[in-house]
Amino acid sequence: MNIILFGPPGAGKGTQSKNLEKKLKNFQVSTGDMLRDEIKKETKIGKQIISYMNDGKFVDDEIVNQLMKNVIFDPKKKGKFIFDGYPRTIIQAKNLDIWLNESDQKIDYIFFLNVDKDTIIKRIEKRKIIEKRSDDDLNTILKRYDTYMETTKPVLDYYSNKSNFNEIDGRLKITEITNKINNILKV
Ligand code: AMP
């Protein structure tokens, strides 16, 4: 079963993806983690994207799509994806549709974790202390939220009228969100 977890930064996508990964034995695909890894390894892509990420801006679709293509065609992961933080733009969403179609796959469930700006600010400030991410300071958080609203909102519109779209109140406790997701998935 392929799943998309969708929502603003700090909505709890990563936490829920990890729960689902364990429960379903699926594979979490976090573009944020993949991009941070490129920076850590100081690859050519890593050097290109570091300033975008630290500024709270989206990385170019071309770079993200380049990284994702190999993942989606990986036979070991076929039909077992949990997309976390991807797709974030219409171009990415359309590419994903094409690649899934070409590899004889589909998206089975889309979960939108809906959270307001104030909750996100509180959560990310807490996360900054724990994870020490360089893009988790208040200014960057606000920029990331605005970028999300501007660029990702059309993706939400793209998915929200599909029958496999499920909106969940992301302000709920982690366990409550997990239960809601599990109930919908019947797992
Ligand atoms: P995340 O870990 O999902 O919160 O992502 C952290 C940062 O990585 C974002 O603020 C973007 O700069 C970049 N990023 C992650 N996923 C994407 C994506 N699908 N498209 C463009 N940029 C992304």
PDB file of C-alpha atoms and ligand atoms in Angstrom:
ATOM      1  CA  MET A   1       0.000   0.000   0.000  1.00  0.00           C
ATOM      2  CA  ASN A   2       1.395   3.423  -0.985  1.00  0.00           C
ATOM      3  CA  ILE A   3       0.614   6.346   1.321  1.00  0.00           C
ATOM      4  CA  ILE A   4       1.211  10.103   1.156  1.00  0.00           C
ATOM      5  CA  LEU A   5       1.489  12.093   4.370  1.00  0.00           C
ATOM      6  CA  PHE A   6       0.823  15.672   3.644  1.00  0.00           C
ATOM      7  CA  GLY A   7       0.859  18.832   5.787  1.00  0.00           C
ATOM      8  CA  PRO A   8       2.871  21.883   6.867  1.00  0.00           C
ATOM      9  CA  PRO A   9       6.257  21.612   8.585  1.00  0.00           C
ATOM     10  CA  GLY A  10       5.751  20.421  12.152  1.00  0.00           C
ATOM     11  CA  ALA A  11       2.425  18.710  11.395  1.00  0.00           C
ATOM     12  CA  GLY A  12       3.750  15.349  12.587  1.00  0.00           C
ATOM     13  CA  LYS A  13       4.348  13.706   9.195  1.00  0.00           C
ATOM     14  CA  GLY A  14       7.719  12.283  10.245  1.00  0.00           C
ATOM     15  CA  THR A  15       6.386  10.825  13.496  1.00  0.00           C
ATOM     16  CA  GLN A  16       3.389   9.209  11.828  1.00  0.00           C
ATOM     17  CA  SER A  17       5.518   7.930   8.923  1.00  0.00           C
ATOM     18  CA  LYS A  18       7.834   6.168  11.366  1.00  0.00           C
ATOM     19  CA  ASN A  19       4.834   4.567  13.130  1.00  0.00           C
ATOM     20  CA  LEU A  20       3.437   3.395   9.813  1.00  0.00           C
ATOM     21  CA  GLU A  21       6.815   2.124   8.664  1.00  0.00           C
ATOM     22  CA  LYS A  22       6.995  -0.155  11.710  1.00  0.00           C
ATOM     23  CA  LYS A  23       3.376  -1.252  11.554  1.00  0.00           C
ATOM     24  CA  LEU A  24       3.144  -1.933   7.806  1.00  0.00           C
ATOM     25  CA  LYS A  25       6.807  -2.845   7.154  1.00  0.00           C
ATOM     26  CA  ASN A  26       6.694  -0.143   4.486  1.00  0.00           C
ATOM     27  CA  PHE A  27       9.433   2.360   3.615  1.00  0.00           C
ATOM     28  CA  GLN A  28       9.384   5.973   4.756  1.00  0.00           C
ATOM     29  CA  VAL A  29      10.574   8.266   1.984  1.00  0.00           C
ATOM     30  CA  SER A  30      11.340  11.675   3.438  1.00  0.00           C
ATOM     31  CA  THR A  31      12.671  14.115   0.862  1.00  0.00           C
ATOM     32  CA  GLY A  32      13.745  16.361   3.769  1.00  0.00           C
ATOM     33  CA  ASP A  33      15.935  13.542   5.177  1.00  0.00           C
ATOM     34  CA  MET A  34      17.288  12.715   1.709  1.00  0.00           C
ATOM     35  CA  LEU A  35      18.207  16.351   1.096  1.00  0.00           C
ATOM     36  CA  ARG A  36      19.789  16.748   4.563  1.00  0.00           C
ATOM     37  CA  ASP A  37      21.812  13.630   3.813  1.00  0.00           C
ATOM     38  CA  GLU A  38      23.142  15.192   0.595  1.00  0.00           C
ATOM     39  CA  ILE A  39      24.253  18.225   2.627  1.00  0.00           C
ATOM     40  CA  LYS A  40      25.880  16.059   5.305  1.00  0.00           C
ATOM     41  CA  LYS A  41      27.796  14.065   2.687  1.00  0.00           C
ATOM     42  CA  GLU A  42      28.823  17.338   0.990  1.00  0.00           C
ATOM     43  CA  THR A  43      27.758  16.037  -2.431  1.00  0.00           C
ATOM     44  CA  LYS A  44      27.359  18.276  -5.483  1.00  0.00           C
ATOM     45  CA  ILE A  45      23.602  18.446  -4.840  1.00  0.00           C
ATOM     46  CA  GLY A  46      24.245  19.102  -1.141  1.00  0.00           C
ATOM     47  CA  LYS A  47      26.350  22.159  -1.965  1.00  0.00           C
ATOM     48  CA  GLN A  48      23.660  23.449  -4.337  1.00  0.00           C
ATOM     49  CA  ILE A  49      20.795  23.181  -1.853  1.00  0.00           C
ATOM     50  CA  ILE A  50      22.245  24.174   1.510  1.00  0.00           C
ATOM     51  CA  SER A  51      21.324  27.856   1.269  1.00  0.00           C
ATOM     52  CA  TYR A  52      17.751  27.087   0.121  1.00  0.00           C
ATOM     53  CA  MET A  53      17.154  24.742   3.013  1.00  0.00           C
ATOM     54  CA  ASN A  54      18.632  27.080   5.610  1.00  0.00           C
ATOM     55  CA  ASP A  55      16.452  29.880   4.226  1.00  0.00           C
ATOM     56  CA  GLY A  56      13.277  27.794   4.514  1.00  0.00           C
ATOM     57  CA  LYS A  57      12.798  27.784   0.732  1.00  0.00           C
ATOM     58  CA  PHE A  58      11.907  24.789  -1.380  1.00  0.00           C
ATOM     59  CA  VAL A  59      14.642  22.960  -3.223  1.00  0.00           C
ATOM     60  CA  ASP A  60      14.248  22.978  -7.038  1.00  0.00           C
ATOM     61  CA  ASP A  61      11.785  20.463  -8.437  1.00  0.00           C
ATOM     62  CA  GLU A  62      14.450  19.203 -10.799  1.00  0.00           C
ATOM     63  CA  ILE A  63      16.758  18.193  -7.935  1.00  0.00           C
ATOM     64  CA  VAL A  64      13.964  16.618  -5.890  1.00  0.00           C
ATOM     65  CA  ASN A  65      12.617  14.729  -8.906  1.00  0.00           C
ATOM     66  CA  GLN A  66      16.115  13.507  -9.773  1.00  0.00           C
ATOM     67  CA  LEU A  67      16.479  12.054  -6.259  1.00  0.00           C
ATOM     68  CA  MET A  68      12.989  10.558  -6.208  1.00  0.00           C
ATOM     69  CA  LYS A  69      12.965   8.819  -9.565  1.00  0.00           C
ATOM     70  CA  ASN A  70      15.392   6.062  -8.511  1.00  0.00           C
ATOM     71  CA  VAL A  71      13.476   5.526  -5.292  1.00  0.00           C
ATOM     72  CA  ILE A  72      10.110   5.064  -6.973  1.00  0.00           C
ATOM     73  CA  PHE A  73      11.467   2.537  -9.465  1.00  0.00           C
ATOM     74  CA  ASP A  74      13.223   0.526  -6.732  1.00  0.00           C
ATOM     75  CA  PRO A  75      11.602  -2.947  -7.018  1.00  0.00           C
ATOM     76  CA  LYS A  76      12.241  -3.700  -3.318  1.00  0.00           C
ATOM     77  CA  LYS A  77      10.067  -0.761  -2.286  1.00  0.00           C
ATOM     78  CA  LYS A  78       7.346  -1.081  -4.915  1.00  0.00           C
ATOM     79  CA  GLY A  79       3.858  -0.711  -3.389  1.00  0.00           C
ATOM     80  CA  LYS A  80       5.333  -0.046   0.052  1.00  0.00           C
ATOM     81  CA  PHE A  81       5.934   3.679   0.105  1.00  0.00           C
ATOM     82  CA  ILE A  82       5.150   6.201   2.798  1.00  0.00           C
ATOM     83  CA  PHE A  83       5.851   9.558   1.201  1.00  0.00           C
ATOM     84  CA  ASP A  84       6.724  12.113   3.881  1.00  0.00           C
ATOM     85  CA  GLY A  85       7.080  15.693   2.672  1.00  0.00           C
ATOM     86  CA  TYR A  86       6.711  14.760  -0.988  1.00  0.00           C
ATOM     87  CA  PRO A  87       5.149  15.846  -3.282  1.00  0.00           C
ATOM     88  CA  ARG A  88       5.228  19.498  -2.281  1.00  0.00           C
ATOM     89  CA  THR A  89       4.595  21.163  -5.647  1.00  0.00           C
ATOM     90  CA  ILE A  90       2.221  20.491  -8.529  1.00  0.00           C
ATOM     91  CA  ILE A  91       5.162  19.552 -10.757  1.00  0.00           C
ATOM     92  CA  GLN A  92       6.264  16.956  -8.201  1.00  0.00           C
ATOM     93  CA  ALA A  93       2.685  15.641  -7.806  1.00  0.00           C
ATOM     94  CA  LYS A  94       2.276  15.236 -11.569  1.00  0.00           C
ATOM     95  CA  ASN A  95       5.680  13.570 -11.901  1.00  0.00           C
ATOM     96  CA  LEU A  96       4.773  11.179  -9.128  1.00  0.00           C
ATOM     97  CA  ASP A  97       1.541  10.239 -10.932  1.00  0.00           C
ATOM     98  CA  ILE A  98       3.483   9.543 -14.141  1.00  0.00           C
ATOM     99  CA  TRP A  99       6.143   7.422 -12.417  1.00  0.00           C
ATOM    100  CA  LEU A 100       3.635   5.457 -10.392  1.00  0.00           C
ATOM    101  CA  ASN A 101       1.654   4.787 -13.534  1.00  0.00           C
ATOM    102  CA  GLU A 102       4.795   3.690 -15.409  1.00  0.00           C
ATOM    103  CA  SER A 103       5.777   1.352 -12.582  1.00  0.00           C
ATOM    104  CA  ASP A 104       2.248  -0.031 -12.251  1.00  0.00           C
ATOM    105  CA  GLN A 105       1.566   1.501  -8.842  1.00  0.00           C
ATOM    106  CA  LYS A 106      -0.926   3.938  -7.353  1.00  0.00           C
ATOM    107  CA  ILE A 107      -1.450   6.028  -4.259  1.00  0.00           C
ATOM    108  CA  ASP A 108      -3.778   4.147  -1.957  1.00  0.00           C
ATOM    109  CA  TYR A 109      -4.208   6.718   0.819  1.00  0.00           C
ATOM    110  CA  ILE A 110      -3.476  10.414   1.255  1.00  0.00           C
ATOM    111  CA  PHE A 111      -3.497  11.824   4.784  1.00  0.00           C
ATOM    112  CA  PHE A 112      -3.542  15.564   5.260  1.00  0.00           C
ATOM    113  CA  LEU A 113      -2.451  16.519   8.788  1.00  0.00           C
ATOM    114  CA  ASN A 114      -3.981  19.932   9.213  1.00  0.00           C
ATOM    115  CA  VAL A 115      -2.344  22.235  11.805  1.00  0.00           C
ATOM    116  CA  ASP A 116      -2.582  25.974  12.475  1.00  0.00           C
ATOM    117  CA  LYS A 117       0.427  28.308  12.449  1.00  0.00           C
ATOM    118  CA  ASP A 118       0.565  28.877  16.251  1.00  0.00           C
ATOM    119  CA  THR A 119       0.703  25.156  17.006  1.00  0.00           C
ATOM    120  CA  ILE A 120       3.443  24.689  14.427  1.00  0.00           C
ATOM    121  CA  ILE A 121       5.570  27.470  15.890  1.00  0.00           C
ATOM    122  CA  LYS A 122       5.316  25.939  19.378  1.00  0.00           C
ATOM    123  CA  ARG A 123       6.140  22.438  18.106  1.00  0.00           C
ATOM    124  CA  ILE A 124       9.095  23.445  15.969  1.00  0.00           C
ATOM    125  CA  GLU A 125      10.622  25.518  18.747  1.00  0.00           C
ATOM    126  CA  LYS A 126      10.491  22.395  20.921  1.00  0.00           C
ATOM    127  CA  ARG A 127      11.915  20.221  18.098  1.00  0.00           C
ATOM    128  CA  LYS A 128      14.806  22.642  17.597  1.00  0.00           C
ATOM    129  CA  ILE A 129      16.040  21.878  21.122  1.00  0.00           C
ATOM    130  CA  ILE A 130      15.820  18.113  20.542  1.00  0.00           C
ATOM    131  CA  GLU A 131      16.975  17.713  16.906  1.00  0.00           C
ATOM    132  CA  LYS A 132      19.120  20.871  16.525  1.00  0.00           C
ATOM    133  CA  ARG A 133      18.056  21.384  12.885  1.00  0.00           C
ATOM    134  CA  SER A 134      19.511  24.553  11.395  1.00  0.00           C
ATOM    135  CA  ASP A 135      16.204  25.384   9.633  1.00  0.00           C
ATOM    136  CA  ASP A 136      14.159  25.305  12.848  1.00  0.00           C
ATOM    137  CA  ASP A 137      14.669  28.896  14.081  1.00  0.00           C
ATOM    138  CA  LEU A 138      11.590  31.131  14.367  1.00  0.00           C
ATOM    139  CA  ASN A 139      12.235  33.239  11.251  1.00  0.00           C
ATOM    140  CA  THR A 140      12.905  30.173   9.142  1.00  0.00           C
ATOM    141  CA  ILE A 141       9.840  28.430  10.577  1.00  0.00           C
ATOM    142  CA  LEU A 142       7.652  31.370   9.538  1.00  0.00           C
ATOM    143  CA  LYS A 143       9.219  31.358   6.073  1.00  0.00           C
ATOM    144  CA  ARG A 144       8.740  27.606   5.751  1.00  0.00           C
ATOM    145  CA  TYR A 145       5.093  27.969   6.734  1.00  0.00           C
ATOM    146  CA  ASP A 146       4.547  30.751   4.178  1.00  0.00           C
ATOM    147  CA  THR A 147       6.365  28.767   1.476  1.00  0.00           C
ATOM    148  CA  TYR A 148       4.154  25.810   2.310  1.00  0.00           C
ATOM    149  CA  MET A 149       0.971  27.882   2.104  1.00  0.00           C
ATOM    150  CA  GLU A 150       1.965  29.427  -1.218  1.00  0.00           C
ATOM    151  CA  THR A 151       3.435  26.429  -2.993  1.00  0.00           C
ATOM    152  CA  THR A 152       1.859  23.423  -1.396  1.00  0.00           C
ATOM    153  CA  LYS A 153      -1.724  24.672  -1.166  1.00  0.00           C
ATOM    154  CA  PRO A 154      -2.293  23.939  -4.899  1.00  0.00           C
ATOM    155  CA  VAL A 155      -1.091  20.384  -4.251  1.00  0.00           C
ATOM    156  CA  LEU A 156      -3.687  20.115  -1.506  1.00  0.00           C
ATOM    157  CA  ASP A 157      -6.339  21.265  -3.971  1.00  0.00           C
ATOM    158  CA  TYR A 158      -5.020  18.698  -6.472  1.00  0.00           C
ATOM    159  CA  TYR A 159      -5.533  15.828  -4.005  1.00  0.00           C
ATOM    160  CA  SER A 160      -8.426  16.971  -1.832  1.00  0.00           C
ATOM    161  CA  ASN A 161     -11.242  15.910  -4.161  1.00  0.00           C
ATOM    162  CA  LYS A 162      -9.871  12.392  -4.627  1.00  0.00           C
ATOM    163  CA  SER A 163     -11.699   9.541  -2.914  1.00  0.00           C
ATOM    164  CA  ASN A 164      -8.549   8.375  -1.080  1.00  0.00           C
ATOM    165  CA  PHE A 165      -7.975  11.796   0.566  1.00  0.00           C
ATOM    166  CA  ASN A 166      -8.363  11.962   4.346  1.00  0.00           C
ATOM    167  CA  GLU A 167      -8.048  15.116   6.431  1.00  0.00           C
ATOM    168  CA  ILE A 168      -6.964  14.635  10.047  1.00  0.00           C
ATOM    169  CA  ASP A 169      -6.777  17.242  12.793  1.00  0.00           C
ATOM    170  CA  GLY A 170      -3.004  17.493  13.281  1.00  0.00           C
ATOM    171  CA  ARG A 171      -3.443  19.310  16.619  1.00  0.00           C
ATOM    172  CA  LEU A 172      -4.515  16.061  18.260  1.00  0.00           C
ATOM    173  CA  LYS A 173      -2.133  14.012  20.391  1.00  0.00           C
ATOM    174  CA  ILE A 174       0.302  11.754  18.504  1.00  0.00           C
ATOM    175  CA  THR A 175      -1.491   8.586  19.671  1.00  0.00           C
ATOM    176  CA  GLU A 176      -4.897   9.978  18.681  1.00  0.00           C
ATOM    177  CA  ILE A 177      -3.638  10.757  15.168  1.00  0.00           C
ATOM    178  CA  THR A 178      -2.057   7.300  14.932  1.00  0.00           C
ATOM    179  CA  ASN A 179      -5.373   5.693  15.931  1.00  0.00           C
ATOM    180  CA  LYS A 180      -7.301   7.705  13.369  1.00  0.00           C
ATOM    181  CA  ILE A 181      -4.866   6.721  10.600  1.00  0.00           C
ATOM    182  CA  ASN A 182      -4.892   3.068  11.652  1.00  0.00           C
ATOM    183  CA  ASN A 183      -8.700   3.038  11.701  1.00  0.00           C
ATOM    184  CA  ILE A 184      -8.866   4.386   8.169  1.00  0.00           C
ATOM    185  CA  LEU A 185      -6.246   1.892   6.985  1.00  0.00           C
ATOM    186  CA  LYS A 186      -7.993  -0.860   8.989  1.00  0.00           C
ATOM    187  CA  VAL A 187      -4.675  -2.036  10.477  1.00  0.00           C
TER     188      VAL A 187
HETATM  189  P1  AMP B   1      11.147  18.583   5.945  1.00  0.00           P
HETATM  190  O1  AMP B   1      12.164  17.743   6.636  1.00  0.00           O
HETATM  191  O2  AMP B   1      10.139  17.752   5.181  1.00  0.00           O
HETATM  192  O3  AMP B   1      10.482  19.566   6.864  1.00  0.00           O
HETATM  193  O4  AMP B   1      11.926  19.441   4.825  1.00  0.00           O
HETATM  194  C1  AMP B   1      12.935  20.349   5.182  1.00  0.00           C
HETATM  195  C2  AMP B   1      13.315  21.237   4.005  1.00  0.00           C
HETATM  196  O5  AMP B   1      13.770  20.409   2.917  1.00  0.00           O
HETATM  197  C3  AMP B   1      12.184  22.057   3.403  1.00  0.00           C
HETATM  198  O6  AMP B   1      11.971  23.261   4.107  1.00  0.00           O
HETATM  199  C4  AMP B   1      12.705  22.276   1.984  1.00  0.00           C
HETATM  200  O7  AMP B   1      13.740  23.247   1.973  1.00  0.00           O
HETATM  201  C5  AMP B   1      13.361  20.937   1.664  1.00  0.00           C
HETATM  202  N1  AMP B   1      12.412  19.952   1.074  1.00  0.00           N
HETATM  203  C6  AMP B   1      11.961  18.792   1.627  1.00  0.00           C
HETATM  204  N2  AMP B   1      11.131  18.138   0.813  1.00  0.00           N
HETATM  205  C7  AMP B   1      11.030  18.911  -0.309  1.00  0.00           C
HETATM  206  C8  AMP B   1      10.296  18.781  -1.521  1.00  0.00           C
HETATM  207  N3  AMP B   1       9.506  17.733  -1.759  1.00  0.00           N
HETATM  208  N4  AMP B   1      10.443  19.779  -2.452  1.00  0.00           N
HETATM  209  C9  AMP B   1      11.244  20.839  -2.244  1.00  0.00           C
HETATM  210  N5  AMP B   1      11.950  21.024  -1.103  1.00  0.00           N
HETATM  211  C10 AMP B   1      11.856  20.079  -0.145  1.00  0.00           C
END
